Amino acid sequence: TVGGEGRLEGSGRILLGEQERGQYRFVIKGKKVTFGDPEDIALRFDCDLVISSAEVRDGGTYPKISGRIDVKQGMIAREFQASASPQPEQRWLCDIEVDIPGNVWLKNIDAEIEMGGSLRARKDESGLVLLGSLRVLRGKYYVFDNEFRINSGSLEFKDVQHIDPEMNIEAE
C-alpha cells in the first residue's frame, strides 16, 4: 500500500488445513511509515517485521510481532510519572529490535529531551519489557522556574519485570 510519503508492503499466508488451521505468517516491510497516537506519540520509521501466530503456555494462540524497527524521527509527549490506571489484558506478543539514531524527542511540562540508542521490546503473557539503553543527546529540563541545559545522559532499561529505566543526566 502506498500512502503519503510512507510505504508498507506485505505478503504472507494463512494455513487452513485440518492440523494447522488458523496458523499464519505475514512479512511486512516499510519505509517512512508514520505511526502514532493522536494524544501523545508520533513516529516515522522503516521496518522489517514478521507477524505470526504463536502458541502460549495456556494453549491459546496470540499474534506475535518480531523483527526490526529503525526510527527516523519522533515525538513523545508523555509525563514522567507512571500511569495509575490498570491496563486491560492485551493478547499479543512481540520481540522487536528498535534502533534510534537520534531525532526522537520526549517533550512534556518538565523536559525537552532528544534521545538515541537501541532497545529491545519484548512482550509475553506476563507483560511488556524494554531492554537496552538510550543516550540523552541534548535538551532542557525544567525545575520550578529554573531551566537546566542537558549536556549528556542515559536511560538504561535493565529490569526484566517492569519498564523502569535507570536515569543518569548531567545538566547545568
mmCIF file with all atom_site columns, C-alpha atoms in Angstrom:
data_model
loop_
_atom_site.group_PDB
_atom_site.id
_atom_site.type_symbol
_atom_site.label_atom_id
_atom_site.label_alt_id
_atom_site.label_comp_id
_atom_site.label_asym_id
_atom_site.label_entity_id
_atom_site.label_seq_id
_atom_site.pdbx_PDB_ins_code
_atom_site.Cartn_x
_atom_site.Cartn_y
_atom_site.Cartn_z
_atom_site.occupancy
_atom_site.B_iso_or_equiv
_atom_site.pdbx_formal_charge
_atom_site.auth_seq_id
_atom_site.auth_comp_id
_atom_site.auth_asym_id
_atom_site.auth_atom_id
_atom_site.pdbx_PDB_model_num
ATOM 1   C CA . THR A 1 1   ? 0.000  0.000   0.000  1.00 0.00 ? 1   THR A CA 1
ATOM 2   C CA . VAL A 1 2   ? 1.267  3.484   -0.801 1.00 0.00 ? 2   VAL A CA 1
ATOM 3   C CA . GLY A 1 3   ? 0.025  6.497   1.144  1.00 0.00 ? 3   GLY A CA 1
ATOM 4   C CA . GLY A 1 4   ? 1.607  9.910   1.551  1.00 0.00 ? 4   GLY A CA 1
ATOM 5   C CA . GLU A 1 5   ? 5.369  9.510   1.822  1.00 0.00 ? 5   GLU A CA 1
ATOM 6   C CA . GLY A 1 6   ? 5.297  6.193   3.655  1.00 0.00 ? 6   GLY A CA 1
ATOM 7   C CA . ARG A 1 7   ? 5.122  2.768   2.101  1.00 0.00 ? 7   ARG A CA 1
ATOM 8   C CA . LEU A 1 8   ? 4.171  -0.629  3.545  1.00 0.00 ? 8   LEU A CA 1
ATOM 9   C CA . GLU A 1 9   ? 4.477  -3.865  1.621  1.00 0.00 ? 9   GLU A CA 1
ATOM 10  C CA . GLY A 1 10  ? 3.320  -7.203  2.890  1.00 0.00 ? 10  GLY A CA 1
ATOM 11  C CA . SER A 1 11  ? 2.975  -10.808 1.933  1.00 0.00 ? 11  SER A CA 1
ATOM 12  C CA . GLY A 1 12  ? 2.002  -13.893 3.822  1.00 0.00 ? 12  GLY A CA 1
ATOM 13  C CA . ARG A 1 13  ? -0.075 -16.972 4.245  1.00 0.00 ? 13  ARG A CA 1
ATOM 14  C CA . ILE A 1 14  ? -2.842 -18.408 6.377  1.00 0.00 ? 14  ILE A CA 1
ATOM 15  C CA . LEU A 1 15  ? -2.982 -22.180 6.769  1.00 0.00 ? 15  LEU A CA 1
ATOM 16  C CA . LEU A 1 16  ? -6.432 -23.712 6.514  1.00 0.00 ? 16  LEU A CA 1
ATOM 17  C CA . GLY A 1 17  ? -5.588 -27.416 6.716  1.00 0.00 ? 17  GLY A CA 1
ATOM 18  C CA . GLU A 1 18  ? -7.093 -29.510 9.485  1.00 0.00 ? 18  GLU A CA 1
ATOM 19  C CA . GLN A 1 19  ? -3.857 -29.757 11.525 1.00 0.00 ? 19  GLN A CA 1
ATOM 20  C CA . GLU A 1 20  ? -2.655 -26.157 11.073 1.00 0.00 ? 20  GLU A CA 1
ATOM 21  C CA . ARG A 1 21  ? -5.974 -24.306 10.980 1.00 0.00 ? 21  ARG A CA 1
ATOM 22  C CA . GLY A 1 22  ? -5.534 -20.675 11.991 1.00 0.00 ? 22  GLY A CA 1
ATOM 23  C CA . GLN A 1 23  ? -1.739 -20.539 11.735 1.00 0.00 ? 23  GLN A CA 1
ATOM 24  C CA . TYR A 1 24  ? -0.434 -17.552 9.810  1.00 0.00 ? 24  TYR A CA 1
ATOM 25  C CA . ARG A 1 25  ? 2.734  -15.676 8.915  1.00 0.00 ? 25  ARG A CA 1
ATOM 26  C CA . PHE A 1 26  ? 2.975  -12.276 7.251  1.00 0.00 ? 26  PHE A CA 1
ATOM 27  C CA . VAL A 1 27  ? 6.123  -10.362 6.294  1.00 0.00 ? 27  VAL A CA 1
ATOM 28  C CA . ILE A 1 28  ? 5.778  -6.571  6.475  1.00 0.00 ? 28  ILE A CA 1
ATOM 29  C CA . LYS A 1 29  ? 8.404  -4.174  5.111  1.00 0.00 ? 29  LYS A CA 1
ATOM 30  C CA . GLY A 1 30  ? 8.017  -0.445  5.487  1.00 0.00 ? 30  GLY A CA 1
ATOM 31  C CA . LYS A 1 31  ? 9.782  2.784   4.542  1.00 0.00 ? 31  LYS A CA 1
ATOM 32  C CA . LYS A 1 32  ? 8.936  6.166   6.063  1.00 0.00 ? 32  LYS A CA 1
ATOM 33  C CA . VAL A 1 33  ? 5.956  4.679   7.901  1.00 0.00 ? 33  VAL A CA 1
ATOM 34  C CA . THR A 1 34  ? 4.114  7.114   10.168 1.00 0.00 ? 34  THR A CA 1
ATOM 35  C CA . PHE A 1 35  ? 2.589  5.742   13.362 1.00 0.00 ? 35  PHE A CA 1
ATOM 36  C CA . GLY A 1 36  ? 1.146  7.394   16.405 1.00 0.00 ? 36  GLY A CA 1
ATOM 37  C CA . ASP A 1 37  ? -1.457 8.052   18.979 1.00 0.00 ? 37  ASP A CA 1
ATOM 38  C CA . PRO A 1 38  ? -3.009 11.487  18.426 1.00 0.00 ? 38  PRO A CA 1
ATOM 39  C CA . GLU A 1 39  ? -2.670 12.347  22.111 1.00 0.00 ? 39  GLU A CA 1
ATOM 40  C CA . ASP A 1 40  ? 0.969  11.632  22.842 1.00 0.00 ? 40  ASP A CA 1
ATOM 41  C CA . ILE A 1 41  ? 3.146  9.906   20.252 1.00 0.00 ? 41  ILE A CA 1
ATOM 42  C CA . ALA A 1 42  ? 4.187  10.296  16.608 1.00 0.00 ? 42  ALA A CA 1
ATOM 43  C CA . LEU A 1 43  ? 6.935  8.240   14.950 1.00 0.00 ? 43  LEU A CA 1
ATOM 44  C CA . ARG A 1 44  ? 8.340  7.862   11.443 1.00 0.00 ? 44  ARG A CA 1
ATOM 45  C CA . PHE A 1 45  ? 10.301 4.677   10.825 1.00 0.00 ? 45  PHE A CA 1
ATOM 46  C CA . ASP A 1 46  ? 11.462 1.940   8.472  1.00 0.00 ? 46  ASP A CA 1
ATOM 47  C CA . CYS A 1 47  ? 10.619 -1.634  9.453  1.00 0.00 ? 47  CYS A CA 1
ATOM 48  C CA . ASP A 1 48  ? 11.185 -5.266  8.625  1.00 0.00 ? 48  ASP A CA 1
ATOM 49  C CA . LEU A 1 49  ? 8.636  -7.268  10.638 1.00 0.00 ? 49  LEU A CA 1
ATOM 50  C CA . VAL A 1 50  ? 7.027  -10.689 10.786 1.00 0.00 ? 50  VAL A CA 1
ATOM 51  C CA . ILE A 1 51  ? 3.545  -11.135 12.234 1.00 0.00 ? 51  ILE A CA 1
ATOM 52  C CA . SER A 1 52  ? 2.805  -14.758 13.008 1.00 0.00 ? 52  SER A CA 1
ATOM 53  C CA . SER A 1 53  ? 0.628  -16.977 15.134 1.00 0.00 ? 53  SER A CA 1
ATOM 54  C CA . ALA A 1 54  ? 2.323  -18.143 18.348 1.00 0.00 ? 54  ALA A CA 1
ATOM 55  C CA . GLU A 1 55  ? 1.130  -20.662 20.889 1.00 0.00 ? 55  GLU A CA 1
ATOM 56  C CA . VAL A 1 56  ? 1.343  -19.627 24.531 1.00 0.00 ? 56  VAL A CA 1
ATOM 57  C CA . ARG A 1 57  ? 1.607  -21.694 27.716 1.00 0.00 ? 57  ARG A CA 1
ATOM 58  C CA . ASP A 1 58  ? -2.144 -21.819 28.316 1.00 0.00 ? 58  ASP A CA 1
ATOM 59  C CA . GLY A 1 59  ? -2.708 -23.373 24.884 1.00 0.00 ? 59  GLY A CA 1
ATOM 60  C CA . GLY A 1 60  ? -4.015 -20.186 23.281 1.00 0.00 ? 60  GLY A CA 1
ATOM 61  C CA . THR A 1 61  ? -2.715 -18.613 20.110 1.00 0.00 ? 61  THR A CA 1
ATOM 62  C CA . TYR A 1 62  ? -1.692 -14.937 20.020 1.00 0.00 ? 62  TYR A CA 1
ATOM 63  C CA . PRO A 1 63  ? -0.307 -12.760 17.235 1.00 0.00 ? 63  PRO A CA 1
ATOM 64  C CA . LYS A 1 64  ? 3.453  -12.242 17.615 1.00 0.00 ? 64  LYS A CA 1
ATOM 65  C CA . ILE A 1 65  ? 5.313  -9.331  16.034 1.00 0.00 ? 65  ILE A CA 1
ATOM 66  C CA . SER A 1 66  ? 9.063  -9.814  15.602 1.00 0.00 ? 66  SER A CA 1
ATOM 67  C CA . GLY A 1 67  ? 11.791 -8.076  13.648 1.00 0.00 ? 67  GLY A CA 1
ATOM 68  C CA . ARG A 1 68  ? 13.379 -4.656  13.485 1.00 0.00 ? 68  ARG A CA 1
ATOM 69  C CA . ILE A 1 69  ? 12.252 -1.036  13.519 1.00 0.00 ? 69  ILE A CA 1
ATOM 70  C CA . ASP A 1 70  ? 14.603 1.836   12.608 1.00 0.00 ? 70  ASP A CA 1
ATOM 71  C CA . VAL A 1 71  ? 13.106 5.060   13.962 1.00 0.00 ? 71  VAL A CA 1
ATOM 72  C CA . LYS A 1 72  ? 13.952 8.068   11.785 1.00 0.00 ? 72  LYS A CA 1
ATOM 73  C CA . GLN A 1 73  ? 12.170 10.748  13.820 1.00 0.00 ? 73  GLN A CA 1
ATOM 74  C CA . GLY A 1 74  ? 9.640  11.003  16.570 1.00 0.00 ? 74  GLY A CA 1
ATOM 75  C CA . MET A 1 75  ? 7.967  12.938  19.310 1.00 0.00 ? 75  MET A CA 1
ATOM 76  C CA . ILE A 1 76  ? 6.678  11.511  22.571 1.00 0.00 ? 76  ILE A CA 1
ATOM 77  C CA . ALA A 1 77  ? 4.575  13.824  24.729 1.00 0.00 ? 77  ALA A CA 1
ATOM 78  C CA . ARG A 1 78  ? 4.199  11.876  27.962 1.00 0.00 ? 78  ARG A CA 1
ATOM 79  C CA . GLU A 1 79  ? 4.657  12.907  31.549 1.00 0.00 ? 79  GLU A CA 1
ATOM 80  C CA . PHE A 1 80  ? 7.312  11.165  33.662 1.00 0.00 ? 80  PHE A CA 1
ATOM 81  C CA . GLN A 1 81  ? 5.027  9.745   36.359 1.00 0.00 ? 81  GLN A CA 1
ATOM 82  C CA . ALA A 1 82  ? 3.725  6.222   35.907 1.00 0.00 ? 82  ALA A CA 1
ATOM 83  C CA . SER A 1 83  ? 0.163  5.603   34.832 1.00 0.00 ? 83  SER A CA 1
ATOM 84  C CA . ALA A 1 84  ? -2.077 4.657   37.756 1.00 0.00 ? 84  ALA A CA 1
ATOM 85  C CA . SER A 1 85  ? -4.863 3.160   35.669 1.00 0.00 ? 85  SER A CA 1
ATOM 86  C CA . PRO A 1 86  ? -4.735 -0.608  35.125 1.00 0.00 ? 86  PRO A CA 1
ATOM 87  C CA . GLN A 1 87  ? -4.181 -1.710  31.549 1.00 0.00 ? 87  GLN A CA 1
ATOM 88  C CA . PRO A 1 88  ? -6.642 -4.170  30.032 1.00 0.00 ? 88  PRO A CA 1
ATOM 89  C CA . GLU A 1 89  ? -5.231 -7.574  29.107 1.00 0.00 ? 89  GLU A CA 1
ATOM 90  C CA . GLN A 1 90  ? -3.679 -7.428  25.661 1.00 0.00 ? 90  GLN A CA 1
ATOM 91  C CA . ARG A 1 91  ? -3.387 -10.710 23.811 1.00 0.00 ? 91  ARG A CA 1
ATOM 92  C CA . TRP A 1 92  ? -0.341 -10.207 21.606 1.00 0.00 ? 92  TRP A CA 1
ATOM 93  C CA . LEU A 1 93  ? 3.394  -10.906 21.820 1.00 0.00 ? 93  LEU A CA 1
ATOM 94  C CA . CYS A 1 94  ? 6.481  -9.173  20.454 1.00 0.00 ? 94  CYS A CA 1
ATOM 95  C CA . ASP A 1 95  ? 10.244 -9.379  20.156 1.00 0.00 ? 95  ASP A CA 1
ATOM 96  C CA . ILE A 1 96  ? 11.408 -6.280  18.278 1.00 0.00 ? 96  ILE A CA 1
ATOM 97  C CA . GLU A 1 97  ? 14.824 -4.633  17.963 1.00 0.00 ? 97  GLU A CA 1
ATOM 98  C CA . VAL A 1 98  ? 14.406 -0.841  17.889 1.00 0.00 ? 98  VAL A CA 1
ATOM 99  C CA . ASP A 1 99  ? 17.234 1.389   16.630 1.00 0.00 ? 99  ASP A CA 1
ATOM 100 C CA . ILE A 1 100 ? 17.003 5.123   17.326 1.00 0.00 ? 100 ILE A CA 1
ATOM 101 C CA . PRO A 1 101 ? 19.987 7.082   15.976 1.00 0.00 ? 101 PRO A CA 1
ATOM 102 C CA . GLY A 1 102 ? 18.555 10.414  17.190 1.00 0.00 ? 102 GLY A CA 1
ATOM 103 C CA . ASN A 1 103 ? 15.878 12.951  16.321 1.00 0.00 ? 103 ASN A CA 1
ATOM 104 C CA . VAL A 1 104 ? 13.394 11.403  18.757 1.00 0.00 ? 104 VAL A CA 1
ATOM 105 C CA . TRP A 1 105 ? 12.169 13.897  21.334 1.00 0.00 ? 105 TRP A CA 1
ATOM 106 C CA . LEU A 1 106 ? 10.473 13.464  24.682 1.00 0.00 ? 106 LEU A CA 1
ATOM 107 C CA . LYS A 1 107 ? 8.539  16.662  25.367 1.00 0.00 ? 107 LYS A CA 1
ATOM 108 C CA . ASN A 1 108 ? 6.410  17.399  28.400 1.00 0.00 ? 108 ASN A CA 1
ATOM 109 C CA . ILE A 1 109 ? 5.920  20.060  31.046 1.00 0.00 ? 109 ILE A CA 1
ATOM 110 C CA . ASP A 1 110 ? 9.239  19.064  32.707 1.00 0.00 ? 110 ASP A CA 1
ATOM 111 C CA . ALA A 1 111 ? 11.574 18.471  29.756 1.00 0.00 ? 111 ALA A CA 1
ATOM 112 C CA . GLU A 1 112 ? 12.511 18.625  26.099 1.00 0.00 ? 112 GLU A CA 1
ATOM 113 C CA . ILE A 1 113 ? 14.988 15.794  25.512 1.00 0.00 ? 113 ILE A CA 1
ATOM 114 C CA . GLU A 1 114 ? 16.454 14.354  22.309 1.00 0.00 ? 114 GLU A CA 1
ATOM 115 C CA . MET A 1 115 ? 17.325 10.650  22.590 1.00 0.00 ? 115 MET A CA 1
ATOM 116 C CA . GLY A 1 116 ? 19.069 7.956   20.608 1.00 0.00 ? 116 GLY A CA 1
ATOM 117 C CA . GLY A 1 117 ? 20.104 4.360   21.199 1.00 0.00 ? 117 GLY A CA 1
ATOM 118 C CA . SER A 1 118 ? 18.941 0.781   20.881 1.00 0.00 ? 118 SER A CA 1
ATOM 119 C CA . LEU A 1 119 ? 16.159 -1.058  22.666 1.00 0.00 ? 119 LEU A CA 1
ATOM 120 C CA . ARG A 1 120 ? 14.639 -4.497  22.530 1.00 0.00 ? 120 ARG A CA 1
ATOM 121 C CA . ALA A 1 121 ? 10.881 -4.611  23.117 1.00 0.00 ? 121 ALA A CA 1
ATOM 122 C CA . ARG A 1 122 ? 9.648  -7.972  24.381 1.00 0.00 ? 122 ARG A CA 1
ATOM 123 C CA . LYS A 1 123 ? 6.113  -8.878  25.323 1.00 0.00 ? 123 LYS A CA 1
ATOM 124 C CA . ASP A 1 124 ? 4.942  -12.249 26.540 1.00 0.00 ? 124 ASP A CA 1
ATOM 125 C CA . GLU A 1 125 ? 1.954  -13.314 28.634 1.00 0.00 ? 125 GLU A CA 1
ATOM 126 C CA . SER A 1 126 ? 3.428  -11.578 31.700 1.00 0.00 ? 126 SER A CA 1
ATOM 127 C CA . GLY A 1 127 ? 3.780  -8.144  30.080 1.00 0.00 ? 127 GLY A CA 1
ATOM 128 C CA . LEU A 1 128 ? 5.921  -5.742  28.080 1.00 0.00 ? 128 LEU A CA 1
ATOM 129 C CA . VAL A 1 129 ? 9.605  -5.193  28.887 1.00 0.00 ? 129 VAL A CA 1
ATOM 130 C CA . LEU A 1 130 ? 12.165 -2.854  27.304 1.00 0.00 ? 130 LEU A CA 1
ATOM 131 C CA . LEU A 1 131 ? 15.861 -3.768  27.454 1.00 0.00 ? 131 LEU A CA 1
ATOM 132 C CA . GLY A 1 132 ? 18.795 -1.680  26.241 1.00 0.00 ? 132 GLY A CA 1
ATOM 133 C CA . SER A 1 133 ? 19.878 1.916   26.543 1.00 0.00 ? 133 SER A CA 1
ATOM 134 C CA . LEU A 1 134 ? 19.079 5.355   25.232 1.00 0.00 ? 134 LEU A CA 1
ATOM 135 C CA . ARG A 1 135 ? 21.541 8.256   25.162 1.00 0.00 ? 135 ARG A CA 1
ATOM 136 C CA . VAL A 1 136 ? 20.318 11.701  26.009 1.00 0.00 ? 136 VAL A CA 1
ATOM 137 C CA . LEU A 1 137 ? 21.808 13.751  23.181 1.00 0.00 ? 137 LEU A CA 1
ATOM 138 C CA . ARG A 1 138 ? 20.660 17.201  24.277 1.00 0.00 ? 138 ARG A CA 1
ATOM 139 C CA . GLY A 1 139 ? 17.769 19.029  25.756 1.00 0.00 ? 139 GLY A CA 1
ATOM 140 C CA . LYS A 1 140 ? 16.357 21.066  28.608 1.00 0.00 ? 140 LYS A CA 1
ATOM 141 C CA . TYR A 1 141 ? 14.910 20.150  31.976 1.00 0.00 ? 141 TYR A CA 1
ATOM 142 C CA . TYR A 1 142 ? 12.669 22.484  33.983 1.00 0.00 ? 142 TYR A CA 1
ATOM 143 C CA . VAL A 1 143 ? 12.516 22.503  37.788 1.00 0.00 ? 143 VAL A CA 1
ATOM 144 C CA . PHE A 1 144 ? 10.220 25.115  39.324 1.00 0.00 ? 144 PHE A CA 1
ATOM 145 C CA . ASP A 1 145 ? 11.204 28.330  37.494 1.00 0.00 ? 145 ASP A CA 1
ATOM 146 C CA . ASN A 1 146 ? 14.710 27.118  36.557 1.00 0.00 ? 146 ASN A CA 1
ATOM 147 C CA . GLU A 1 147 ? 15.799 25.838  33.171 1.00 0.00 ? 147 GLU A CA 1
ATOM 148 C CA . PHE A 1 148 ? 18.716 23.389  33.025 1.00 0.00 ? 148 PHE A CA 1
ATOM 149 C CA . ARG A 1 149 ? 20.562 22.613  29.797 1.00 0.00 ? 149 ARG A CA 1
ATOM 150 C CA . ILE A 1 150 ? 21.257 18.897  29.482 1.00 0.00 ? 150 ILE A CA 1
ATOM 151 C CA . ASN A 1 151 ? 24.847 18.136  28.483 1.00 0.00 ? 151 ASN A CA 1
ATOM 152 C CA . SER A 1 152 ? 24.601 14.346  28.418 1.00 0.00 ? 152 SER A CA 1
ATOM 153 C CA . GLY A 1 153 ? 22.837 11.433  29.950 1.00 0.00 ? 153 GLY A CA 1
ATOM 154 C CA . SER A 1 154 ? 21.483 7.944   29.593 1.00 0.00 ? 154 SER A CA 1
ATOM 155 C CA . LEU A 1 155 ? 18.477 5.805   30.313 1.00 0.00 ? 155 LEU A CA 1
ATOM 156 C CA . GLU A 1 156 ? 19.324 2.154   30.993 1.00 0.00 ? 156 GLU A CA 1
ATOM 157 C CA . PHE A 1 157 ? 16.499 -0.352  30.668 1.00 0.00 ? 157 PHE A CA 1
ATOM 158 C CA . LYS A 1 158 ? 17.680 -3.385  32.682 1.00 0.00 ? 158 LYS A CA 1
ATOM 159 C CA . ASP A 1 159 ? 14.619 -4.528  34.639 1.00 0.00 ? 159 ASP A CA 1
ATOM 160 C CA . VAL A 1 160 ? 13.107 -7.669  33.113 1.00 0.00 ? 160 VAL A CA 1
ATOM 161 C CA . GLN A 1 161 ? 9.937  -7.331  35.227 1.00 0.00 ? 161 GLN A CA 1
ATOM 162 C CA . HIS A 1 162 ? 8.930  -3.675  34.639 1.00 0.00 ? 162 HIS A CA 1
ATOM 163 C CA . ILE A 1 163 ? 9.671  -0.705  32.410 1.00 0.00 ? 163 ILE A CA 1
ATOM 164 C CA . ASP A 1 164 ? 11.650 1.307   34.965 1.00 0.00 ? 164 ASP A CA 1
ATOM 165 C CA . PRO A 1 165 ? 14.846 2.776   33.471 1.00 0.00 ? 165 PRO A CA 1
ATOM 166 C CA . GLU A 1 166 ? 17.827 3.965   35.466 1.00 0.00 ? 166 GLU A CA 1
ATOM 167 C CA . MET A 1 167 ? 18.308 7.621   34.522 1.00 0.00 ? 167 MET A CA 1
ATOM 168 C CA . ASN A 1 168 ? 21.647 9.455   34.646 1.00 0.00 ? 168 ASN A CA 1
ATOM 169 C CA . ILE A 1 169 ? 21.579 13.086  33.495 1.00 0.00 ? 169 ILE A CA 1
ATOM 170 C CA . GLU A 1 170 ? 24.275 15.770  33.530 1.00 0.00 ? 170 GLU A CA 1
ATOM 171 C CA . ALA A 1 171 ? 22.846 19.290  33.288 1.00 0.00 ? 171 ALA A CA 1
ATOM 172 C CA . GLU A 1 172 ? 23.791 22.867  34.162 1.00 0.00 ? 172 GLU A CA 1
#
